[in-house]
Coordinates of C-alpha atoms in Angstrom, one line a residue:
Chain A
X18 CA 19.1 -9.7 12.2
X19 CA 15.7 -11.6 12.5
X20 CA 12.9 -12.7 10.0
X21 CA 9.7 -11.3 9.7
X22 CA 6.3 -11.2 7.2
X23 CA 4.6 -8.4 6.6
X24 CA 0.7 -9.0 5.9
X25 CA 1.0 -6.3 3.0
X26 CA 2.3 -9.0 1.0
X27 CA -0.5 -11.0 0.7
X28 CA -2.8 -8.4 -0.2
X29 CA -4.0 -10.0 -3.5
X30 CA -4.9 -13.3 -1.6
X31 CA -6.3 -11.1 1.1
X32 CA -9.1 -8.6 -1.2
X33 CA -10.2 -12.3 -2.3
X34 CA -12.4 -12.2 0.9
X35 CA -11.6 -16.4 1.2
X36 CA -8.9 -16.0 3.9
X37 CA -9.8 -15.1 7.5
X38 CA -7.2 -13.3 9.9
X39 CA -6.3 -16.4 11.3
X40 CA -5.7 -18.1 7.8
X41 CA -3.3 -15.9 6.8
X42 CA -1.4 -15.9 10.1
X43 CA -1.6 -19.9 10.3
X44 CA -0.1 -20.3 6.6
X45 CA 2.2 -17.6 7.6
X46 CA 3.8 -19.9 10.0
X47 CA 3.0 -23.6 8.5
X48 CA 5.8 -22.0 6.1
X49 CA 8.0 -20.8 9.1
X50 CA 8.4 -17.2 7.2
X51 CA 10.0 -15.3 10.4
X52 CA 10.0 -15.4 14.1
X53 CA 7.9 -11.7 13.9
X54 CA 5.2 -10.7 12.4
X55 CA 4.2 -6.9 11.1
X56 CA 0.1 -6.1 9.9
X57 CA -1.6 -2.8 8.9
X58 CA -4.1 -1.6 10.3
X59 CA -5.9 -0.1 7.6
X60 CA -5.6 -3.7 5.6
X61 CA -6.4 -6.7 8.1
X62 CA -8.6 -4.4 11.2
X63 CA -11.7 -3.8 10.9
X64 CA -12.4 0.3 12.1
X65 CA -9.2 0.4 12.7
X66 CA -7.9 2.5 14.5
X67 CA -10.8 2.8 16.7
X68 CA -10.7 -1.2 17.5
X69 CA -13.2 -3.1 19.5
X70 CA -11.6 -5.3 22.3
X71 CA -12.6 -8.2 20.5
X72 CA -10.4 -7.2 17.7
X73 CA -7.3 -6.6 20.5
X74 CA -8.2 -10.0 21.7
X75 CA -7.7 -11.7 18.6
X76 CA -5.0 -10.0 17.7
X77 CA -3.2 -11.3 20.9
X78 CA -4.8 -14.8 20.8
X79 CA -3.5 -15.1 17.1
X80 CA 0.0 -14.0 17.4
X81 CA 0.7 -16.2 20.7
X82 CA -1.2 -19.1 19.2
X83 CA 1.1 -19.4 16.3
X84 CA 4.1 -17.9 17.5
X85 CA 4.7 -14.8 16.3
X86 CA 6.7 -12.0 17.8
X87 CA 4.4 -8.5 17.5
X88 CA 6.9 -6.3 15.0
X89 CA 5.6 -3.5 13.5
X90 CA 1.8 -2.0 12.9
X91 CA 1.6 0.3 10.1
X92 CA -0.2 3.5 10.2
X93 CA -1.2 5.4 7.6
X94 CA -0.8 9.4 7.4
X95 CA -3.5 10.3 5.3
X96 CA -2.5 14.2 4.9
X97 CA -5.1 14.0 1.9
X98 CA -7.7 12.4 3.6
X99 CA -10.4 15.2 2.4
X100 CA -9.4 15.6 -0.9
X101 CA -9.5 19.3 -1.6
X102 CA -7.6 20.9 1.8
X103 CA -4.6 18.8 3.6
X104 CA -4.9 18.4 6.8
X105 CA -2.5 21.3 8.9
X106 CA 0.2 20.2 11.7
X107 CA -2.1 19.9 14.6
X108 CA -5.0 18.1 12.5
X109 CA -2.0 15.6 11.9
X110 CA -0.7 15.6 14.8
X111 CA -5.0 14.3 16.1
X112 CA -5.1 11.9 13.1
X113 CA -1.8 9.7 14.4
X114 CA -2.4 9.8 18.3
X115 CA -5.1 6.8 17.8
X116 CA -3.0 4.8 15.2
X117 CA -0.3 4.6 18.5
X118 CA -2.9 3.8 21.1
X119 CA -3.7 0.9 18.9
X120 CA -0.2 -0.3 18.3
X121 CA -0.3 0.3 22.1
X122 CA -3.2 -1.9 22.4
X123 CA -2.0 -4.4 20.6
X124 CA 1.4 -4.8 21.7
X125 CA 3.3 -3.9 18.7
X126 CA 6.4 -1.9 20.0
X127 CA 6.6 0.2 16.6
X128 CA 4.0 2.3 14.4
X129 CA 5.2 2.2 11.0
X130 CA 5.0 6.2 10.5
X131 CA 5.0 8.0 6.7
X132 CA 7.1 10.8 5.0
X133 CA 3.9 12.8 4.5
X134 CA 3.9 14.1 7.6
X135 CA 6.9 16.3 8.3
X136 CA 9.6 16.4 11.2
X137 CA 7.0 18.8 13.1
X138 CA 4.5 16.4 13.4
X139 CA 6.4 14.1 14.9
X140 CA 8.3 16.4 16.9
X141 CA 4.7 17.3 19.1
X142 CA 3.9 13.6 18.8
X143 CA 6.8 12.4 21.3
X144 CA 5.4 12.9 24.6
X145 CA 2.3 11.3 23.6
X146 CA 4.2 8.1 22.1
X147 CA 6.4 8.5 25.1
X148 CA 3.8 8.0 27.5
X149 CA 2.2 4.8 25.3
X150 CA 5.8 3.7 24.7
X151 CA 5.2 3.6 20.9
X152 CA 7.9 3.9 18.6
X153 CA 7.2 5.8 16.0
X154 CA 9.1 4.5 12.9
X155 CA 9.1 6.4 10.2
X156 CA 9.2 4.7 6.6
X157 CA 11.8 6.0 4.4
X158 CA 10.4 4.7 0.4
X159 CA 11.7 6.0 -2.5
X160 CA 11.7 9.2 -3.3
X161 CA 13.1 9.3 0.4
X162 CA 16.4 8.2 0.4
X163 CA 18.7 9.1 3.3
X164 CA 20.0 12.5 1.4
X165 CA 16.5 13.8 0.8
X166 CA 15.9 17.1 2.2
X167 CA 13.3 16.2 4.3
X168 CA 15.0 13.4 5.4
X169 CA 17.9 15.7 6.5
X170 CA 15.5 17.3 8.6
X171 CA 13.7 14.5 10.4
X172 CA 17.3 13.2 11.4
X173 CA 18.4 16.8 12.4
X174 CA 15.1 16.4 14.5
X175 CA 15.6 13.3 16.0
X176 CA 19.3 14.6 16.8
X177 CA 17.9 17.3 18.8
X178 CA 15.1 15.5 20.3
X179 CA 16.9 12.2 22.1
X180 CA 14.2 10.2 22.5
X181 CA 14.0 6.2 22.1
X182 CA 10.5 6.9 20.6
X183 CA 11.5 8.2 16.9
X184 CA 13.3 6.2 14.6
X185 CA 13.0 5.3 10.6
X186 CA 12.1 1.8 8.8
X187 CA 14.3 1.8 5.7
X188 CA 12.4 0.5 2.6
X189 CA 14.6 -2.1 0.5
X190 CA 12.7 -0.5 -2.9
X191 CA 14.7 2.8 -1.8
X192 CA 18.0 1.8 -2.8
X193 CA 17.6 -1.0 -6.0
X194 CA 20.0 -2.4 -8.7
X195 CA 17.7 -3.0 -11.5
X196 CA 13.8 -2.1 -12.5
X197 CA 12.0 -5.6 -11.8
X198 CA 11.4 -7.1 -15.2
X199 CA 8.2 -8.5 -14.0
X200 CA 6.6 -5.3 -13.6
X201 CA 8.7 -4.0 -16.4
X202 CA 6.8 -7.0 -18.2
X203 CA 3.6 -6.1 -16.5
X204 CA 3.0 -2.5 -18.4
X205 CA 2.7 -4.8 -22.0
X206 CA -0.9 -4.9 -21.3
X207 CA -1.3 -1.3 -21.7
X208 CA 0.6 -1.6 -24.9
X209 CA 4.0 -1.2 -23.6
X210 CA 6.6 -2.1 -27.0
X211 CA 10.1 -3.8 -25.6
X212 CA 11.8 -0.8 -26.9
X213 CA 10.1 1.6 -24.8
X214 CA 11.0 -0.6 -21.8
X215 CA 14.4 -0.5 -23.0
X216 CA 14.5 3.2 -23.0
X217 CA 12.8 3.4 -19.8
X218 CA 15.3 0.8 -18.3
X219 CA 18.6 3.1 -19.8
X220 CA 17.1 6.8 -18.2
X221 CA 16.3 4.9 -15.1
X222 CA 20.0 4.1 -14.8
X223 CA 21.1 7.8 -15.3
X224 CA 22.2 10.3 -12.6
X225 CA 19.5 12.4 -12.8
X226 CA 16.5 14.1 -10.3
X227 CA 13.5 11.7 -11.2
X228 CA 11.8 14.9 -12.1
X229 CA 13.9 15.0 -14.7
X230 CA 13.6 11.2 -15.9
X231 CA 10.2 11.9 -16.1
X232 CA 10.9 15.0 -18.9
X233 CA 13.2 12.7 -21.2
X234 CA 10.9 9.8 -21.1
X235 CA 8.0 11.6 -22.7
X236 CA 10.4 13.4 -24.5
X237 CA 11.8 9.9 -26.0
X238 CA 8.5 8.2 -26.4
X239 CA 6.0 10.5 -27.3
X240 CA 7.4 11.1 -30.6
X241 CA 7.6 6.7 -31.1
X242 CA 4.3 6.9 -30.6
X243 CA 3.6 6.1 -27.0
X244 CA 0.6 7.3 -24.9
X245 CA -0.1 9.1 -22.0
X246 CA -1.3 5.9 -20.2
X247 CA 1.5 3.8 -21.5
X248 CA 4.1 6.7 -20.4
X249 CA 2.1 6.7 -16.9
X250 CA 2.8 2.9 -16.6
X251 CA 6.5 3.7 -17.4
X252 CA 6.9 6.9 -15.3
X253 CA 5.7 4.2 -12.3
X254 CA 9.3 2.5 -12.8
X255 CA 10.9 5.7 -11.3
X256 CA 9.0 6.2 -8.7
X257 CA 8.2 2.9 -7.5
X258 CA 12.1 2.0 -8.2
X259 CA 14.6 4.1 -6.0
X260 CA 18.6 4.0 -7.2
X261 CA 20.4 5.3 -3.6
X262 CA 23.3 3.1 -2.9
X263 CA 22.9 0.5 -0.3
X264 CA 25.7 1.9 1.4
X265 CA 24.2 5.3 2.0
X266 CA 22.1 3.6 5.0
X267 CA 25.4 3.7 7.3
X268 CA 24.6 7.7 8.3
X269 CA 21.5 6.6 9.6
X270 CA 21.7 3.1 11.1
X271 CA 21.9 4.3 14.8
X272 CA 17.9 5.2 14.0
X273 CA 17.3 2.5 12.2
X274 CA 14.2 0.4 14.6
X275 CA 12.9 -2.0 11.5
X276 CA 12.8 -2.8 7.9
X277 CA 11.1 -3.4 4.7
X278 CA 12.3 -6.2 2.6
X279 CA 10.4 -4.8 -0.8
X280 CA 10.6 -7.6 -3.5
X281 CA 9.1 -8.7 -6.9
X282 CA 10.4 -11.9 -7.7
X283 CA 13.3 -14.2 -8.0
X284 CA 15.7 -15.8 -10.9
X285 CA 16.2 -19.2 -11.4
X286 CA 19.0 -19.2 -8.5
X287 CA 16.3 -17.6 -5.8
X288 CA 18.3 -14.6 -6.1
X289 CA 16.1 -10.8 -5.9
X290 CA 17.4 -9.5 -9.4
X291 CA 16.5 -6.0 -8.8
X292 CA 17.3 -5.4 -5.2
X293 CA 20.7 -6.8 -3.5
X294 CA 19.8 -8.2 -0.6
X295 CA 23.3 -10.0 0.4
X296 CA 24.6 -6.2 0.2
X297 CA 21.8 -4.6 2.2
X298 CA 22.1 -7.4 5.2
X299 CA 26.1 -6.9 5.0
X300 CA 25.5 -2.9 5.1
X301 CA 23.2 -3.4 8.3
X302 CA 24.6 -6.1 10.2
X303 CA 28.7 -4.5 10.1
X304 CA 26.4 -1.2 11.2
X305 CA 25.1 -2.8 14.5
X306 CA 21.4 -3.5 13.3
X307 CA 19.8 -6.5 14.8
X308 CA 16.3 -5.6 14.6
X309 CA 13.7 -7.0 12.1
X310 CA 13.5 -7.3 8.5
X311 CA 9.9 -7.8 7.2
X312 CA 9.1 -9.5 3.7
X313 CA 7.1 -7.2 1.5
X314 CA 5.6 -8.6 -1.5
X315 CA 5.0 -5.6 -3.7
X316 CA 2.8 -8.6 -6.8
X317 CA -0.4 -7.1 -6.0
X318 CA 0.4 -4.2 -7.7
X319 CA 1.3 -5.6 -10.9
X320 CA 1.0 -9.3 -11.6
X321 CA -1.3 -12.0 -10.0
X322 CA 1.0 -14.8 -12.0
X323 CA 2.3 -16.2 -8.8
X324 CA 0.9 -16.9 -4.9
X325 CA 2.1 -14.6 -2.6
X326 CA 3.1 -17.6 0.1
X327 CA 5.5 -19.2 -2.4
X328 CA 6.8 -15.9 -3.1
X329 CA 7.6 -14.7 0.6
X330 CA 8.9 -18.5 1.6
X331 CA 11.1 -18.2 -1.4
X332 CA 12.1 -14.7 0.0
X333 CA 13.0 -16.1 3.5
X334 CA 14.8 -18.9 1.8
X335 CA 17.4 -16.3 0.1
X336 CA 17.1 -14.4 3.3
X337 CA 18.0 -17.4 5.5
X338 CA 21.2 -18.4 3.0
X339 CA 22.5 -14.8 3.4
X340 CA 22.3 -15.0 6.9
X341 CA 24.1 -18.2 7.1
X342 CA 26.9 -16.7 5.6
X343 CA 26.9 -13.5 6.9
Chain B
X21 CA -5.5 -0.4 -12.9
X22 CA -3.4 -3.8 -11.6
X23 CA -4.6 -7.2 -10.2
X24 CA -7.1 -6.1 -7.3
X25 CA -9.1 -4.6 -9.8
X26 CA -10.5 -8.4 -10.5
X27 CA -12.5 -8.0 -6.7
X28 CA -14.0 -5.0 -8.2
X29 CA -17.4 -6.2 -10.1
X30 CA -18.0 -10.1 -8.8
X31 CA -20.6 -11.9 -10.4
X32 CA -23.7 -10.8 -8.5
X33 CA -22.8 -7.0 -8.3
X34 CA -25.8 -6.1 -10.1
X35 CA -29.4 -5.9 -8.1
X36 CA -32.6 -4.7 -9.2
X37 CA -34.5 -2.6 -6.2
X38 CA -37.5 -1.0 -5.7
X39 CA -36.9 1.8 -7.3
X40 CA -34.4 0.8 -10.1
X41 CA -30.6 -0.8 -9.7
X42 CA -27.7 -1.1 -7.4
X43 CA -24.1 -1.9 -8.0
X44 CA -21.9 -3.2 -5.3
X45 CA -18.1 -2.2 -5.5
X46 CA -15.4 -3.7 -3.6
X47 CA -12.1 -1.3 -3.5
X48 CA -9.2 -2.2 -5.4
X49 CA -6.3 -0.4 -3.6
X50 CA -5.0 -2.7 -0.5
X51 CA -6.6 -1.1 1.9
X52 CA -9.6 0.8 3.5
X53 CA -10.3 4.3 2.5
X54 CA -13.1 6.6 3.5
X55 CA -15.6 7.4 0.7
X56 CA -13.9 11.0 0.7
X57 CA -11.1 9.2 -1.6
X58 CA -13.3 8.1 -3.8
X59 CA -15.3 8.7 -7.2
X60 CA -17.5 7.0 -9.9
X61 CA -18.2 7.1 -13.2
X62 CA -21.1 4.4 -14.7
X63 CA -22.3 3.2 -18.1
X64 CA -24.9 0.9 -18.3
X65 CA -24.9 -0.7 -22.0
X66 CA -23.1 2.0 -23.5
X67 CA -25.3 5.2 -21.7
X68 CA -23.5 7.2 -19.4
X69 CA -25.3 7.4 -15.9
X70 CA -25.8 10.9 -14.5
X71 CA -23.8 11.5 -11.4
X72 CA -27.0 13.5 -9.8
X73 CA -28.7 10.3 -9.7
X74 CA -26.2 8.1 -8.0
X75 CA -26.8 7.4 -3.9
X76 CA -24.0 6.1 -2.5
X77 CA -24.2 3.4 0.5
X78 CA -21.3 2.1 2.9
X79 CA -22.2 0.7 6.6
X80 CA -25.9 1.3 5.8
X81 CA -25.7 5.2 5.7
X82 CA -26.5 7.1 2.3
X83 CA -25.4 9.8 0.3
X84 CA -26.0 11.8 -2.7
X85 CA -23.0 12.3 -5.3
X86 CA -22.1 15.6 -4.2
X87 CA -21.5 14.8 -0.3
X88 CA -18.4 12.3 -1.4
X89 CA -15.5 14.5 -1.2
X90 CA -16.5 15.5 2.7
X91 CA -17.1 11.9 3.4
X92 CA -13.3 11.3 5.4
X93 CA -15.2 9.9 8.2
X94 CA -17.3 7.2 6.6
X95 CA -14.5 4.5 5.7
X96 CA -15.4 1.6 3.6
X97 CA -13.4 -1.6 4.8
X98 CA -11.2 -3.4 2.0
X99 CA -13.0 -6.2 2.4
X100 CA -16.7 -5.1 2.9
X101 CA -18.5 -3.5 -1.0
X102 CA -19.8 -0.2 -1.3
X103 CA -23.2 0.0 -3.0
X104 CA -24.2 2.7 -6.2
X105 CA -28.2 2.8 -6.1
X106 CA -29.3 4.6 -9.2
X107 CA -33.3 5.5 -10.0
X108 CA -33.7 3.7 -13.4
X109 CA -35.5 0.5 -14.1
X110 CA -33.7 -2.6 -14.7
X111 CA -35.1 -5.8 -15.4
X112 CA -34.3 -9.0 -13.0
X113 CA -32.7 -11.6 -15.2
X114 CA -31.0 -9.7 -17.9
X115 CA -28.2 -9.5 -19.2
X116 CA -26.2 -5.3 -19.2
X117 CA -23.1 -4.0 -20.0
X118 CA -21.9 -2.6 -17.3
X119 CA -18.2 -0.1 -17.8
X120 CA -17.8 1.3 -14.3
X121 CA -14.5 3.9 -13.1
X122 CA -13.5 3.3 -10.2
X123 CA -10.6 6.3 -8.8
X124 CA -9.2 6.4 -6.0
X125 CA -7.5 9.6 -4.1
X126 CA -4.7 7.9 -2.3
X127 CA -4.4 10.3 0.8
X128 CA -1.2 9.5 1.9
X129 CA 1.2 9.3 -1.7
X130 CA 1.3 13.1 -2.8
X131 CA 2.2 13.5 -6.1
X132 CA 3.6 16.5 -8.2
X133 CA 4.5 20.5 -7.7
X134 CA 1.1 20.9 -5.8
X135 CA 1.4 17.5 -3.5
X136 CA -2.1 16.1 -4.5
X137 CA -3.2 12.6 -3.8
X138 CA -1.8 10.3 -6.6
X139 CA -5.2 9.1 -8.2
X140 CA -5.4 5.4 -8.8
X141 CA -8.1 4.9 -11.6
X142 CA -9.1 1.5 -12.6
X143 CA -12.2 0.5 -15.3
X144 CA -13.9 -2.6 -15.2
X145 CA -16.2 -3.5 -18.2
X146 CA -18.7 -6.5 -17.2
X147 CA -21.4 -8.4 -18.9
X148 CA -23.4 -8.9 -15.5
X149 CA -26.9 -10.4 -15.3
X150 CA -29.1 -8.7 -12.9
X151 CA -30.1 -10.1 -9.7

């Protein structure tokens, strides 16, 4: 399996406005975080997806300057884009065929693809990304775990449809051991007691439809005296925070073209408390995967207490001692 | 609504014009959206602005409050600021509350039994002096 860093990550250092393209990319390296590098389009390209060729040439210029192998460019399928109608099938099908021209463009073999557009869409999208010679990847983030139904179905699809253009990008937050006490930790600004994060922490452990773990939290709380915002905050721990076992990834390996390393922080040992990643890297590499795992910082949504470059070289550092061993 | 709602208001946001105030806006999910996603509230010192009055500028076009929600094609980059231009005097050099919502319509996470973009709201209260 190889390294790589995901731009996502850095998304708090990035919104600053004090780091260029080229910053980011150059620290990103100075650090050695990965041979490969992954970047969405949405976040770091101006009008993306229409991009101007000075944009493709900087792209390029950037990632041979400093070495990095192109990985991944994620799209996003904005189904909801105006507001008060989703967008149908076909509309879909339009809003995605210039996201893969510009990973085309750009030389990054795979589109990071989302679970909000069904198997359908993707299904009418092959010839197209056949012809750019695009993978379509499609992320699979919690709720979407590898026995969701629509998951079943975009397998069963790309069963049927033999094609080296369709695959999924597993998301590490999918399958965790533990809700990340930093972001646990995070929701005491809104009021959040310790008890109610105990009680969140117990129902999040049960074997129960998250629907359902959304019911007995409220249930629990309201009567201790917890708000609607607080239980909003706390409802976020389920479904930010997937439980599938690791080991559930084997059915779908064969289709497996990338991944996600999510992650919110480290102990004292360097170790990922909420998410195994020694287990995950056994699970892929005894299942034939020796594609790319990206580093995916998830701070920006909850904390600003640490830098996001310490955070992802400190990622790579676990990563790189699991690999040794592996 | 998390860290990335400190970009939000920076210092100079407020600007007296011609023919009142604006506020500039940065967004404070982690990437562009089009103005479609997107919705305001404002309170200057306490009073609630009407929405009738707000224009709303990105890439130098303008529109009224009641265009947003057909607004998919007119995206406002994460790192450039929107602007809110409101017809009511302000006075250079002062000192205003300023409480402004910021939501957000996240068009690709759909969220409960109707699949509706999960809304990411975030307020900012700021003592800004006007520029």
């Amino acid at each position: 399996m190889k390294l790589a860093t995901s731009l996502f990550s850095y998304a708090y250092e990035w919104n600053s406005g004090q780091y260029t393209l080229e910053d980011v990319i150059a620290e990103t390296r100075k650090r050695n975080l990965g041979t490969g590098l992954e970047i969405i389009g949405f976040q770091s390209l101006r009008g993306f997806p229409f991009i101007s060729n000075e944009t493709i040439k900087e792209v390029k210029h950037l990632l041979e300057k400093y070495e990095f192998e192109p990985v991944a460019l994620d799209a996003n399928i904005d189904v909801g884009i105006k507001r008060h109608a989703k967008m149908g099938i076909d509309e879909t099908v339009e809003y995605i065929k210039p996201q893969i021209l510009a990973a085309q463009k750009l030389g990054f073999p795979i589109l990071r693809c989302q679970t909000t557009a069904p198997a359908e869409v993707y299904q009418k999208l092959v010839p197209f990304a056949e012809k750019a010679n695009v993978v379509m990847g499609i992320e699979l983030h919690t709720p979407y775990s590898v026995d969701h139904p629509s998951v079943i179905k975009m397998t069963e699809m790309f069963e049927q449809m033999q094609t080296h253009v369709l695959g999924f990008v597993p998301d590490m937050g999918t399958c965790m051991r533990a809700i990340p006490d930093a972001l646990l930790n995070s929701f005491k600004t809104a009021g959040v007691t310790d008890e109610m994060i105990a009680i969140t922490k117990e129902i999040w452990h049960k074997d129960i439809p998250t629907p359902t773990k959304f019911g007995e939290l409220a249930q629990t709380l309201v009567p201790m005296g917890a708000t609607p915002p607080q239980i909003g905050r706390l409802n976020m721990a389920f479904s930010m925070n997937g439980r599938q076992p690791v080991e559930s990834w084997k059915k779908i390996i064969p289709y497996v073209v990338h991944l996600h390393g999510k992650f919110y922080g480290f102990d004292e040992n360097g170790d990922e408390p909420s998410i195994d990643y020694p287990a995950i890297f056994k699970v892929f590499h005894e299942g034939g995967y020796n594609g790319y795992i990206s580093s995916e910082y998830e701070g920006s949504a909850f904390t600003d207490e640490f830098d996001a470059f310490d955070q992802v070289e400190k990622q790579h550092q676990l990563w790189k001692r699991i690999l040794q061993n592996l | 609504m998390g860290p990335l709602d400190k970009y939000i208001l920076k210092e100079d946001a407020l600007e007296a014009t011609e023919n009142g105030f604006q506020l500039k806006f940065q967004s404070h999910w982690y990437r562009s959206l089009p103005l479609s996603c997107m919705d305001f509230n404002l309170k200057i010192n306490g009073q609630e602005i009407e929405k009738s009055k707000f224009k709303i500028k990105a890439n130098g076009n303008e529109y009224t409050y009641k265009q947003l929600p057909e607004l998919d094609k007119e995206w406002l980059y994460i790192l450039d600021r929107g602007m809110l231009e409101v017809t009511q005097p302000m006075e250079k050099g002062k000192e205003y509350e300023v409480e402004f919502k910021y939501d957000l319509h996240i068009p690709y996470i759909l969220v409960g039994p109707q699949a509706t973009p999960l809304l990411a709201s975030s307020v900012v209260t700021k003592n800004l002096v006007c520029q």
